[in-house]
Backbone as a chain_set.jsonl record, in Angstrom:
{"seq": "XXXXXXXXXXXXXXXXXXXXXXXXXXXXXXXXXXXXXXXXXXXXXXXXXXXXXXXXXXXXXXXXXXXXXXXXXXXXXXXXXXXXXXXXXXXXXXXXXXXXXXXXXXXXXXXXXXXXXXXXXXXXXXXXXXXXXXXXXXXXXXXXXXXXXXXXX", "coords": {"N": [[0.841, -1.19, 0.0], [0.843, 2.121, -1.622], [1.718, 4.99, 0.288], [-0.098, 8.395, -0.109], [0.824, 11.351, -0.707], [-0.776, 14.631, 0.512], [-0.038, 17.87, 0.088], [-2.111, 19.802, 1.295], [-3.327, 18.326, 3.558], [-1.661, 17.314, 5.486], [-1.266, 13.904, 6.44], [-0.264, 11.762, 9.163], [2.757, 9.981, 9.28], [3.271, 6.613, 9.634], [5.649, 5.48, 12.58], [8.882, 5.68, 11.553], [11.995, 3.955, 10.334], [14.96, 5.228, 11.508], [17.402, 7.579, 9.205], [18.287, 7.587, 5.759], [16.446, 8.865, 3.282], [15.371, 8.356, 0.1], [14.683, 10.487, -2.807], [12.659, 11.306, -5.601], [12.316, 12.444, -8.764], [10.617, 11.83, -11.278], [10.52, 11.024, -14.601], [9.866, 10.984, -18.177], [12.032, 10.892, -19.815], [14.255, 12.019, -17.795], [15.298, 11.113, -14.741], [14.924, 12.627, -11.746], [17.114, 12.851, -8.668], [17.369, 12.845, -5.178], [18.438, 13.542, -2.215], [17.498, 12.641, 1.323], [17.222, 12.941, 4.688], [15.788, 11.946, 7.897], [16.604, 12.383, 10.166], [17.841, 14.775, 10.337], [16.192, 16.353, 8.442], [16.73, 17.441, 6.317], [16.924, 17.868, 2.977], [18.891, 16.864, -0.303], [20.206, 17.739, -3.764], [20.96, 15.41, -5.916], [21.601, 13.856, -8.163], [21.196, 13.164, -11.837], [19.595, 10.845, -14.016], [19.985, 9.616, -16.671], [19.426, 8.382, -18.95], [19.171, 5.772, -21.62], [17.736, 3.491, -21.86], [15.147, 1.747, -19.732], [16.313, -0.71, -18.614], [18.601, 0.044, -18.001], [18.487, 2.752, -16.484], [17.429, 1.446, -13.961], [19.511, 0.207, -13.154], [21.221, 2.113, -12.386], [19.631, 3.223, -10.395], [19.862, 1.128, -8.778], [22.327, 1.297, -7.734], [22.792, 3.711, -6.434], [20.829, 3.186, -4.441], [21.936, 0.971, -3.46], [24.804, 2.392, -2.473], [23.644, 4.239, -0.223], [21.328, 3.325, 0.918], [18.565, 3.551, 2.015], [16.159, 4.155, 4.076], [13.193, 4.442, 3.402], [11.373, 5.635, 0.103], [10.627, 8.172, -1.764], [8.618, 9.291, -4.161], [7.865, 11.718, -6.607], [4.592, 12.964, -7.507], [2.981, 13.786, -10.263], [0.725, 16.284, -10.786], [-2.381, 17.691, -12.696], [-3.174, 21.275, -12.955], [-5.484, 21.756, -12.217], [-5.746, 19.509, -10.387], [-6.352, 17.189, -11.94], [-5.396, 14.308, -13.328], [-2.696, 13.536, -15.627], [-1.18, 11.752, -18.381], [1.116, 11.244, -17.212], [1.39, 10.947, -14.331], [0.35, 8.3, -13.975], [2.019, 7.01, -14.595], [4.046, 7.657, -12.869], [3.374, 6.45, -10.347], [3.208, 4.124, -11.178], [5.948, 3.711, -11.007], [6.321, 4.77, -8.849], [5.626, 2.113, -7.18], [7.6, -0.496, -8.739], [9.493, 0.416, -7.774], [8.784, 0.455, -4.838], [8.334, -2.58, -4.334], [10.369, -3.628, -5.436], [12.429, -3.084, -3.655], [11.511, -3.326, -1.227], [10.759, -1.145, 0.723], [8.813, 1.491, 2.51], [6.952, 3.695, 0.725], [6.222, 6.632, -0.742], [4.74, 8.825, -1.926], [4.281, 12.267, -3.377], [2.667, 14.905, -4.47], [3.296, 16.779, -7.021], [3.164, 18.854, -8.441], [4.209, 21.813, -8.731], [6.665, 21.438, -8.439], [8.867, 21.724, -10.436], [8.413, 24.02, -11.982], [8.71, 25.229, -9.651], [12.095, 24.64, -9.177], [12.733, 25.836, -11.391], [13.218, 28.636, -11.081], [15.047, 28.906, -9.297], [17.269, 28.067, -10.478], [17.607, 30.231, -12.113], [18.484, 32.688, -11.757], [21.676, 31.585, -12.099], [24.684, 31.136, -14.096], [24.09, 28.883, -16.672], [24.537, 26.641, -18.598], [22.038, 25.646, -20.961], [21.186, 22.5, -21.537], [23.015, 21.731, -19.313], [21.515, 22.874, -17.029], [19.09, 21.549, -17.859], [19.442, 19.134, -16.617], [20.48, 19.41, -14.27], [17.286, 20.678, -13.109], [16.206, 18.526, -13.014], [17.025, 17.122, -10.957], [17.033, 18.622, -8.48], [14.311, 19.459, -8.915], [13.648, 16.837, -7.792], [14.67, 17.264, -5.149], [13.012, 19.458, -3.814], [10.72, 17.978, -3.672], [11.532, 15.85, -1.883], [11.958, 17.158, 0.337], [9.452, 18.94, 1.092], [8.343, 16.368, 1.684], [10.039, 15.915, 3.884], [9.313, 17.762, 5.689], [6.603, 17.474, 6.534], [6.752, 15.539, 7.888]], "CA": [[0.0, 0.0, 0.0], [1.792, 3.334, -1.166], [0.754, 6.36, 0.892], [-0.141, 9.401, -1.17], [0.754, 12.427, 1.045], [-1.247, 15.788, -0.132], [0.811, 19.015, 1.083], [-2.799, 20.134, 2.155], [-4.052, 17.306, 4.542], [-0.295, 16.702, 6.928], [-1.694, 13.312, 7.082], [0.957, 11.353, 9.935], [3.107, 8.921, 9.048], [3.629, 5.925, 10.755], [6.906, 6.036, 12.833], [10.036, 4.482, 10.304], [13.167, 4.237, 11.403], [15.895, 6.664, 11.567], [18.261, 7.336, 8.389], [18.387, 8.258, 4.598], [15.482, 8.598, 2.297], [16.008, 8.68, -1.485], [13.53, 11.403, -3.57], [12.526, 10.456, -7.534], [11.207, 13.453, -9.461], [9.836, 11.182, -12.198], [10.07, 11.481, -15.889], [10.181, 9.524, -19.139], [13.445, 11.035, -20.658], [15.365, 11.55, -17.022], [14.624, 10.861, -13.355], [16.031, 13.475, -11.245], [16.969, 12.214, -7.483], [17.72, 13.822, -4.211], [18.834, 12.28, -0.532], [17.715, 13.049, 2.372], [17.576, 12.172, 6.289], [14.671, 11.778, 8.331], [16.662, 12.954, 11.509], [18.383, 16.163, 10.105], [15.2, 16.814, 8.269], [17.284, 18.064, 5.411], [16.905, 17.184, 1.369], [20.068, 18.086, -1.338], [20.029, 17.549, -4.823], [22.526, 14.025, -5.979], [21.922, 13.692, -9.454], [19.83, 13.31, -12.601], [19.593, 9.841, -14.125], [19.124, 10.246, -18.105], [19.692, 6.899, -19.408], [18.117, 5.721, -22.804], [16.516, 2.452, -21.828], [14.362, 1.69, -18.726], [17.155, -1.005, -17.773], [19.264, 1.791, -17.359], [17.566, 3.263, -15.448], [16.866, 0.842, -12.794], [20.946, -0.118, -12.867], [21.783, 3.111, -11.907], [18.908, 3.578, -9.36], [20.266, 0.091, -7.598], [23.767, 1.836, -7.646], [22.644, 4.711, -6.023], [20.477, 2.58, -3.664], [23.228, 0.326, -2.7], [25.35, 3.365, -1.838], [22.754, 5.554, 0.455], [20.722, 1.999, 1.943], [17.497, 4.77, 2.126], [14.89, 3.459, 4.678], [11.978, 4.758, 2.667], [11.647, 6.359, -1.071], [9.618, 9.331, -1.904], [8.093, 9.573, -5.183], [6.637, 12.838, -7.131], [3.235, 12.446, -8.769], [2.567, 15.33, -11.182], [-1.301, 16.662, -11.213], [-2.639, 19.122, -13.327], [-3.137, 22.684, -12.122], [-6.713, 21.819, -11.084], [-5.705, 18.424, -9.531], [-6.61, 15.898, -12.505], [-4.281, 13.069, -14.03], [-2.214, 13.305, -16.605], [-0.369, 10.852, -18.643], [2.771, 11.208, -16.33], [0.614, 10.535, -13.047], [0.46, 6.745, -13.676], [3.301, 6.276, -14.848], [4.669, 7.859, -11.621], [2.65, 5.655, -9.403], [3.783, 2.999, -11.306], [7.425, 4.077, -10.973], [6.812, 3.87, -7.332], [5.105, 0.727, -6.875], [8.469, -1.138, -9.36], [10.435, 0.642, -6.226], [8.548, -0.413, -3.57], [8.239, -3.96, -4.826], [12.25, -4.292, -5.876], [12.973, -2.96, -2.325], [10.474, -3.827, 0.171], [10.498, -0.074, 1.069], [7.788, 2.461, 2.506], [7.441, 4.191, -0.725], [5.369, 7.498, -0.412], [3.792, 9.855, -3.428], [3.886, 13.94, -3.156], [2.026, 15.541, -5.123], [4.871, 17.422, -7.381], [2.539, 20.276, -9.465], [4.528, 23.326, -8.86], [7.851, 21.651, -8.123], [9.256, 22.423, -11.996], [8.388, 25.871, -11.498], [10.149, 25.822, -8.387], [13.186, 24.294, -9.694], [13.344, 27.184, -12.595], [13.509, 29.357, -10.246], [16.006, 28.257, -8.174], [18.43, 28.312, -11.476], [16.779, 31.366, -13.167], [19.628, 33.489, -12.093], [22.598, 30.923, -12.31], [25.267, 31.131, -15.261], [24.397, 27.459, -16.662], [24.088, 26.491, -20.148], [20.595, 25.07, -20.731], [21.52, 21.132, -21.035], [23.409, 21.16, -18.054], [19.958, 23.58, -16.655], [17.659, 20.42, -18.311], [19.781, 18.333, -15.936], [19.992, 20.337, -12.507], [16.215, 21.119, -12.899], [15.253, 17.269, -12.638], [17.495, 17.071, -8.836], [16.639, 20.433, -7.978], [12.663, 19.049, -8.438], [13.492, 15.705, -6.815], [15.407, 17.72, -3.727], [12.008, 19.507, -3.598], [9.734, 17.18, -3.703], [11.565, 15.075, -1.094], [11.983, 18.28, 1.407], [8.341, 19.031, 1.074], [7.898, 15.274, 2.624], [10.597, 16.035, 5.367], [8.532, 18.885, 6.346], [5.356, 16.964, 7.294], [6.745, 14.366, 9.041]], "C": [[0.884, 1.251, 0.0], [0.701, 4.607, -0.499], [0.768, 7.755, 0.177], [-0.292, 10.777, -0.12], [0.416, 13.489, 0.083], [-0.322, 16.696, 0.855], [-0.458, 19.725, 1.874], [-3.119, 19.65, 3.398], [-2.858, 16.631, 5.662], [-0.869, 15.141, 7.37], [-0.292, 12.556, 8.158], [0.944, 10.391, 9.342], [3.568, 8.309, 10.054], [5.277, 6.064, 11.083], [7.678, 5.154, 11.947], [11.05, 4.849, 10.994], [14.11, 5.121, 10.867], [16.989, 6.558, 10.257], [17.741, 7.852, 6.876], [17.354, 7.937, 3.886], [15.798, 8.888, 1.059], [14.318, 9.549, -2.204], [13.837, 11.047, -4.937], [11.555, 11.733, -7.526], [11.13, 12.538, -11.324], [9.353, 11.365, -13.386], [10.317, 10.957, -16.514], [11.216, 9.62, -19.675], [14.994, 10.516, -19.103], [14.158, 11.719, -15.461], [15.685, 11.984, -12.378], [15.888, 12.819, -9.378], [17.672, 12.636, -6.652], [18.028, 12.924, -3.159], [18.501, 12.925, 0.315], [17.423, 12.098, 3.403], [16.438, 12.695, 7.091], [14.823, 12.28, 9.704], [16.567, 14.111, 11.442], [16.818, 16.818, 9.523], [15.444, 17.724, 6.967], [17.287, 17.301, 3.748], [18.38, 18.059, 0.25], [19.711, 16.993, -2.853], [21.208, 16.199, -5.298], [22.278, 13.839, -7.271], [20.881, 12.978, -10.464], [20.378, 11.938, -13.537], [18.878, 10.191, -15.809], [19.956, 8.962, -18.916], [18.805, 6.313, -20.682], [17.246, 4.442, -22.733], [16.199, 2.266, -20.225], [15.698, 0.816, -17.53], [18.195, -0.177, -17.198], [19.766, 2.674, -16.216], [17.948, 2.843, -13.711], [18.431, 0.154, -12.195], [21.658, 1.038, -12.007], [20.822, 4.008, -10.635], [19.514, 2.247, -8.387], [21.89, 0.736, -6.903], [23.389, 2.724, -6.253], [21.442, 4.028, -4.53], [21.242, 1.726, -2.809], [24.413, 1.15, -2.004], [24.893, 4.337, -0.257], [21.746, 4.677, 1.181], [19.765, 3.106, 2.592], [16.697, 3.61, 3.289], [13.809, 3.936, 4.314], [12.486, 5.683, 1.089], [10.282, 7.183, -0.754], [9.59, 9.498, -3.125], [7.32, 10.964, -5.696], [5.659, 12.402, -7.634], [2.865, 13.671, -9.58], [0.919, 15.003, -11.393], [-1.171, 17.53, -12.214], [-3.252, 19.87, -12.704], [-4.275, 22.135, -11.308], [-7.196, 20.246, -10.19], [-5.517, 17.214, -10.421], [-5.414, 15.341, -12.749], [-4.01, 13.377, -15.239], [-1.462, 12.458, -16.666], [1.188, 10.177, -17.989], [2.434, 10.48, -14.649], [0.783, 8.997, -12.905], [1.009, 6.455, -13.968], [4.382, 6.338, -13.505], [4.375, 7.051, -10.566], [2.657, 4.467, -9.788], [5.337, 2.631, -11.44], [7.458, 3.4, -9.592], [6.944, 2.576, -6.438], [6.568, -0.339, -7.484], [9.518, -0.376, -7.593], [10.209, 0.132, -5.219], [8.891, -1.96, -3.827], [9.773, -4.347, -4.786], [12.368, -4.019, -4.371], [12.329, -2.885, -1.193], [10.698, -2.377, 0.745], [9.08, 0.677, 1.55], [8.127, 3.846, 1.432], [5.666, 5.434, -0.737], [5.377, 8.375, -1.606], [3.539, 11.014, -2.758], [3.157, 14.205, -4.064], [3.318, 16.739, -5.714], [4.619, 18.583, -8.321], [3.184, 21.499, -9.487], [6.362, 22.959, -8.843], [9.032, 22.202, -9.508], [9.937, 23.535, -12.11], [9.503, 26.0, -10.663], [11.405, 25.619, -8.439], [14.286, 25.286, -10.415], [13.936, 27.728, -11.928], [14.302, 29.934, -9.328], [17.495, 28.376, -9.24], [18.294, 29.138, -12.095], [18.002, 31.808, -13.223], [21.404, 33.05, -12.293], [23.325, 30.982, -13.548], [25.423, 29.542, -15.918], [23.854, 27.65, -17.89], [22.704, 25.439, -20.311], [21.109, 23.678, -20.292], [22.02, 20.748, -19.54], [22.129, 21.987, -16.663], [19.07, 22.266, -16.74], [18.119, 19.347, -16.851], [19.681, 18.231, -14.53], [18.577, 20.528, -12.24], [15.921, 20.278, -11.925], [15.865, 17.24, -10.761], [16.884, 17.97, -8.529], [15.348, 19.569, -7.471], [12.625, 18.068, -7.444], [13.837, 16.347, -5.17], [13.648, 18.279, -3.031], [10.756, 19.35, -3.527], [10.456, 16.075, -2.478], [11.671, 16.124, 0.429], [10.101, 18.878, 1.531], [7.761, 17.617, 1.856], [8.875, 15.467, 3.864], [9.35, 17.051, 6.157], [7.313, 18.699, 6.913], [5.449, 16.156, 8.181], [7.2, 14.88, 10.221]], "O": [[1.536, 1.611, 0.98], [-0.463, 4.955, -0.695], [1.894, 8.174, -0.093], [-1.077, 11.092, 0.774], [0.997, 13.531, -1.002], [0.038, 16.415, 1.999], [-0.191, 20.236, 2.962], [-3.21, 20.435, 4.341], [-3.076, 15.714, 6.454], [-0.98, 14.979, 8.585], [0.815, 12.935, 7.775], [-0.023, 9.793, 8.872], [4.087, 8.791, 11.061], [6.084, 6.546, 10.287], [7.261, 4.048, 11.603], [11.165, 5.675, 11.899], [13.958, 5.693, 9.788], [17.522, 5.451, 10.172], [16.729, 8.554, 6.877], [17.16, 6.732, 3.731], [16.614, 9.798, 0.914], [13.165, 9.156, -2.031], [14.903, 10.617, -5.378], [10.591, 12.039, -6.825], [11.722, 12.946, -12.323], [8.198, 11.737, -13.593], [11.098, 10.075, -16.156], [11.662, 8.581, -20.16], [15.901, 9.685, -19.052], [13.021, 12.129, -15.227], [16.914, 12.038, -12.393], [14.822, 12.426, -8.904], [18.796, 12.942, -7.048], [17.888, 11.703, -3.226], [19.074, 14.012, 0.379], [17.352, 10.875, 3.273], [16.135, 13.88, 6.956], [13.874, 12.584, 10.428], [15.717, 14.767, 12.043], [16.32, 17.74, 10.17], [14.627, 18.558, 6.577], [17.711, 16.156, 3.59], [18.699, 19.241, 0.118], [19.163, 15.893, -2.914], [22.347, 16.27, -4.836], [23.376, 13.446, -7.666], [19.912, 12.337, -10.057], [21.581, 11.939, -13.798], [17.815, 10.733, -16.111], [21.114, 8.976, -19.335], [17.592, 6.498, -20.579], [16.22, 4.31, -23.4], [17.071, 2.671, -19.456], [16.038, 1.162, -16.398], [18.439, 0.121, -16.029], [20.719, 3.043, -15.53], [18.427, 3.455, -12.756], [18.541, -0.313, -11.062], [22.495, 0.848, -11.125], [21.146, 5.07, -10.103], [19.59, 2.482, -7.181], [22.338, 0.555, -5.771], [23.733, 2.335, -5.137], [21.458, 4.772, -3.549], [21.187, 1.769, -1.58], [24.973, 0.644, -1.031], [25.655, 4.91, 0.521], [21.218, 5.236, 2.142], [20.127, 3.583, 3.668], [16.764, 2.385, 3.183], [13.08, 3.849, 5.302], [13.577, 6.231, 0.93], [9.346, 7.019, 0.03], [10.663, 9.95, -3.526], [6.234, 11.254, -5.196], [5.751, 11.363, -8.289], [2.295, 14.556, -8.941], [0.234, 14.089, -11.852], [-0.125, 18.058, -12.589], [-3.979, 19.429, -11.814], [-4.235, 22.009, -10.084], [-8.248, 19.905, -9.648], [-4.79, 16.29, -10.056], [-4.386, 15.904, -12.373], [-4.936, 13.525, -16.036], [-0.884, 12.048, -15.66], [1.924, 9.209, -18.185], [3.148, 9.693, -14.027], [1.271, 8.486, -11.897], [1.024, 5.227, -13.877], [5.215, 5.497, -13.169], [5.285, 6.946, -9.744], [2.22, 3.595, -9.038], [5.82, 1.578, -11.855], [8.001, 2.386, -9.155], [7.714, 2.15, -5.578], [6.785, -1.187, -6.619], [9.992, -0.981, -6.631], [11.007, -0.554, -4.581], [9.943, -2.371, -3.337], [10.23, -5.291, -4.14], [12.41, -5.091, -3.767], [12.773, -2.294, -0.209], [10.978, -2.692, 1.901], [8.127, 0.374, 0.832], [9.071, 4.633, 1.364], [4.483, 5.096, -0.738], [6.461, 8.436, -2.187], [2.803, 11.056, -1.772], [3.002, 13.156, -4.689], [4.064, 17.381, -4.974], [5.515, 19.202, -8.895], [2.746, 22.333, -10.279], [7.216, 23.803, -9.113], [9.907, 23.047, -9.315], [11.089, 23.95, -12.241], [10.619, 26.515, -10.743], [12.075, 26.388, -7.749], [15.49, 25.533, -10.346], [15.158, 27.583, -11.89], [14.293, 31.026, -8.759], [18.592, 28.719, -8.799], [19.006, 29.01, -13.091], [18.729, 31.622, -14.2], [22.263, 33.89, -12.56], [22.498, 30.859, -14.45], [26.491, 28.939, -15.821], [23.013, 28.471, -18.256], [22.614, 24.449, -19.585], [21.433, 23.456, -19.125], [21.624, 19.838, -18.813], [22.052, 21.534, -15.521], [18.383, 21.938, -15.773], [17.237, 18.862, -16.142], [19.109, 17.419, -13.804], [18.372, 20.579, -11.027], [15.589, 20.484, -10.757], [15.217, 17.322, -9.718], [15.728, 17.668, -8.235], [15.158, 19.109, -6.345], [11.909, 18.142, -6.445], [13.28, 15.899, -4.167], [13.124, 17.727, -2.064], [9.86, 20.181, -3.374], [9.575, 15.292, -2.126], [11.41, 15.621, 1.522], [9.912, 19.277, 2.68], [6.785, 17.742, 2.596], [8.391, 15.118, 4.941], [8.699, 16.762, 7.161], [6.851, 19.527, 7.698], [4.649, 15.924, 9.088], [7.275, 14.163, 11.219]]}, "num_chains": 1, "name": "protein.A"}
């Protein structure tokens, strides 16, 4: 059962134990992915995963899993503005579920609608050449999309 945490509704999570969570901002070209810690309460940006096939992917998410031994993942789910599903939504929620499943994890879903934006934003005024911009966005989003779940718990 993944838990789908709204930033409106703080619902509580049950207690987990102490140590590193891994963040997935969730996309079909790259996956951008963040680390944080459930004590410190702190999220940073670790790097954007842009791999051309799915195995890929999931080689370089075990890497990065085997390194950082997360006690829960945090997944984005992208809505649209006025809440609905788009094509990216179930694919995200089926991103998480292939995570939970490979790693017997508590594997939790934000809601990730503005994080993008917030990403830009965050590099607007930075001297970065787009590509390596396309790249920083995706962490950037994942950092804030997994700091948005520190913050409720």
């Amino acid at each position: 059962q993944i838990n789908m945490l709204n930033i409106e509704n703080h619902q509580v999570i049950s207690k987990q134990r102490e140590g590193n969570i891994i963040g997935f901002d969730f996309g079909q070209r790259r996956i951008g992915v963040a680390i944080g810690n459930n004590v410190s309460k702190t999220a940073q940006a670790l790097i954007t995963i842009e791999s051309a096939t799915n195995n890929q992917k999931f080689e370089a998410i075990q890497k990065i899993m085997e390194e950082w031994m997360p006690v829960s993942i945090v997944v984005g789910v992208p809505f649209n503005v006025d809440g609905s599903e788009h094509k990216v939504t179930n694919l995200s929620k089926k991103f998480a579920k292939q995570l939970e499943e490979k790693y017997s994890l508590p594997t939790h879903l934000i809601d990730e609608r503005y994080t993008s934006i917030e990403a830009s934003h965050e590099l607007k005024d930075k001297k970065i050449d787009v590509k390596k911009k396309k790249l920083l966005i995706d962490q950037i989003a994942a950092k804030i999309i997994l700091q948005s779940y520190l913050d409720q718990i």
